[in-house]
Each structure stands twice: as structure tokens, then as C-alpha cells.
């Protein structure tokens, strides 16, 4: 009965939003029933944990370990993965993570002080993004990375509202999730960086400083992510004791510890710390080597906010000219609309609007999050892709949501009466923006789900995408 009461206290719009999130991510999830884009790589990596053959990847191992665990739980034959035969059931984990991003974003906005209608506005817009939808539907790590990072920051914000044991429980959850994000891809470190930045600001503002509590918090925020990160490597090495295709990237001393390597001798070992250092040297070296590579799907960092360079992930041509096409492409109305919202934010600051000033700390926090997740890519020379912008998308959308809500008067609502807008214009703006983004989402959805299109229907969508 207690669980039933807890569910009954959840806002109905959150339940609807969550249901729609699972529906959109799960619809036709196993179609196409063949390998799509980089699914080939991640199924291959997961297969290595079944035969113990060492592999090399430039990313930390947690994401691949989760795919291997999923394959084991779902009884996917290891040989199927080794033979590069599509295992679409592995899409369940990315779809789950992708579906959780939407309600987590709602909670993220609420922790920042948004009322129910503002939180619903921002989360609904994120629900209607085509790019996030696409990368949540295939055996790729980006939806897991995004959810871990977003959930970590949300838990950290929740911790700031609590004291005592509950505060440390939320901090531990934030540290655990932040460590998981960093253990999927190094770009997940930005979640920990943002949490650390806010923690330092809070420490600087605190008078008097509660030294014991702050030292305990620092220990949690450092030790827990480090344990998760190093733990993922410990499991990784333990499950890959044999010679494999990846040992050539490692040092001769490391290679000699893999069973089946020509230099292997029984009893050859390497301390765990040395193994971690050796692998990180290789990961860094290969990342730097990629600086001279090129890829037709790659794009410059400054083109991401307008989703300038879509990535074709899968295509199937038919004799009559029809085509099924899956395209990694942001919802143009949403992505371009975010830029409009950010422009309104700048104008409001210039005009010193008090409604914006009332949320100064929140807006500065979101701006810091956006800068941390976007500007560093300007200094990376290796090929990069649209999906590298997902964290930046979250923070820019939240920033645009708060700025627009301040200008439209959406913030001044009682949560007990969230749908009482201050004016018809305010209500019309709220509904109108969502409607425009929804129409764009539906229009481009065939390119997200791989629906068969005639040449004319495909041309109309490509014409729009290729003219910006």
C-alpha cells in the first residue's frame, strides 16, 4: 500500500511523460533486424568477454561490460556476437537508459527550481528530439552515458537540499552515477567537474565552514567515482586473460601476461596499477593518432548547435526507388529554437529584466554546464560527431527553458494550480512552442525509425536538412 501511495503522489504529467518516453524509445525497437552503424563494434567488444580474448578500445570499459552482462542475462549466445550476427535484443539497455533521460530531465529542472509547467515544457521538448531518440534505440553507449551524467548532476542538486544522512546518500548516488558516466566515456567527466565546481562555490560561500562535513563530502565525491572507474578496469582485465586483437596496442610487458601470446609464460603478471597506466597510455596515444583521420560522418564542433551535419546510420534501397533510412539528426525546430531562446536570454540580461535576474544562480549554473560540455571540443582535433553535443544540448535546452519561462511569466505559478497561466498570450506561447516542435518531430520521425519513404518524401526532408 505504501508503494501505491508513493505512485499516486507523483504528478500525472510526469507519469504521462515517462510512458511516452518508453513508448517512443521502444516502438519498432528490433527493426531493422540487422546491424546498424557502430553496433558492429560494440557487439564485437561484448563478445570478447565470452571468450576472454583481449580487445582494445579508446573508451573505458563500463559500457561494453554492461552490454556483455545484458547479453548474458538475455541468453544471447556468445558465438552470435563473435560471428557479428545482429542481436537486436541488446538494444533494450540503451532504450531503457534513453527512456529514463526524459523523466530525469524533468527532475533536473525541478531541482533547479522550475515549477511543474516549466519542467514539463523542457522535458517535453527533449522527448521530441529526433537525435536523442535515434541514439537511444541501438547498441550504442551514448544514451547510457547521457543518463548517467544527467542523473549524477540531478542527484547532486538534490543533495544540496538535504542535511544529515539523506544528504550523504544523495551525494553517494551522485558520485556513483558520475563515476559510471566517466567509466563509459571520458566525456562523462564533465558531470563530476560540474559537481566539483558547484561544491567549491558552496564552500566559498559557507560561513562558518563546517570542516568535518565538508571533508567527508570531498571524500565521497572523490573516492566513490574513483572506485567505480578503477573497478570497471579490474573487471575488464579479469574477464580478458587471453591473447586477442588488442594486445598489439599495449606494451610488450602487458602483452606477455595474456595467455596465448608468444611471449607468455605461466606466472607472468603485471600489477593492476601498471595495467591501468599501460592501457591509458595506449588510449591516449590512439586518440592523438586519430587527429589526422577523417570520416564522412564527422563534423566541426561549432556546427552542432544547428545540427548541421546529420549522420546516415542505416539505409535499405528498394527496386522502385523507395528507401528506408535512419539518420542521426536533431529536431531542427527544437535545436534552432534553443538558439532563439538563448538569444532571448542575452537580450533579457542586456535589458536587466528582473524576472531573469531572479534566477541568476540557476542560469549561471546552466551556462557553466553548457560551457564545460561544449567549449572543450574546440581544442580536440580528432574526428567528432553530432552525438558529442548531447550534454551540451541538455544544458542549452535547460538554459533556454528557464530564460523563456522568465520572459513569458511561466515561473509565477503555484504547483497546486500549475496550469493557470498569467495571460492567454503566455498559455498560447507555451502550447505553441510544444506544438511546433511536435510537428517537426513527427515530420522527421520516418528518418528516426527507418520508415520506408518514397523518393519524393525523402527528398522533401533532405531538402530542408541540406539547406541550412
PDB file of N, CA and C in Angstrom, residues 82 152 155 181 209 321 465:
ATOM      1  N   UNK A  82      30.233 -13.027 -31.543  1.00  0.00           N
ATOM      2  CA  UNK A  82      31.551 -13.228 -32.143  1.00  0.00           C
ATOM      3  C   UNK A  82      31.455 -13.281 -33.658  1.00  0.00           C
ATOM      4  N   UNK A 152      23.545  11.979 -12.365  1.00  0.00           N
ATOM      5  CA  UNK A 152      24.545  12.340 -11.361  1.00  0.00           C
ATOM      6  C   UNK A 152      24.362  13.783 -10.910  1.00  0.00           C
ATOM      7  N   UNK A 155      21.132  14.195  -8.874  1.00  0.00           N
ATOM      8  CA  UNK A 155      21.285  13.701  -7.503  1.00  0.00           C
ATOM      9  C   UNK A 155      22.117  14.667  -6.663  1.00  0.00           C
ATOM     10  N   UNK A 181      29.404   7.454 -15.435  1.00  0.00           N
ATOM     11  CA  UNK A 181      29.487   8.234 -16.674  1.00  0.00           C
ATOM     12  C   UNK A 181      30.926   8.299 -17.180  1.00  0.00           C
ATOM     13  N   UNK A 209      32.533  27.643   7.916  1.00  0.00           N
ATOM     14  CA  UNK A 209      32.738  26.396   7.188  1.00  0.00           C
ATOM     15  C   UNK A 209      32.659  25.217   8.160  1.00  0.00           C
ATOM     16  N   UNK A 321      12.756   2.527 -56.062  1.00  0.00           N
ATOM     17  CA  UNK A 321      13.322   3.809 -55.654  1.00  0.00           C
ATOM     18  C   UNK A 321      13.019   4.205 -54.224  1.00  0.00           C
ATOM     19  N   UNK A 465      16.927  19.650 -44.657  1.00  0.00           N
ATOM     20  CA  UNK A 465      18.131  19.414 -43.872  1.00  0.00           C
ATOM     21  C   UNK A 465      19.370  19.949 -44.563  1.00  0.00           C
TER      22      UNK A 465
END
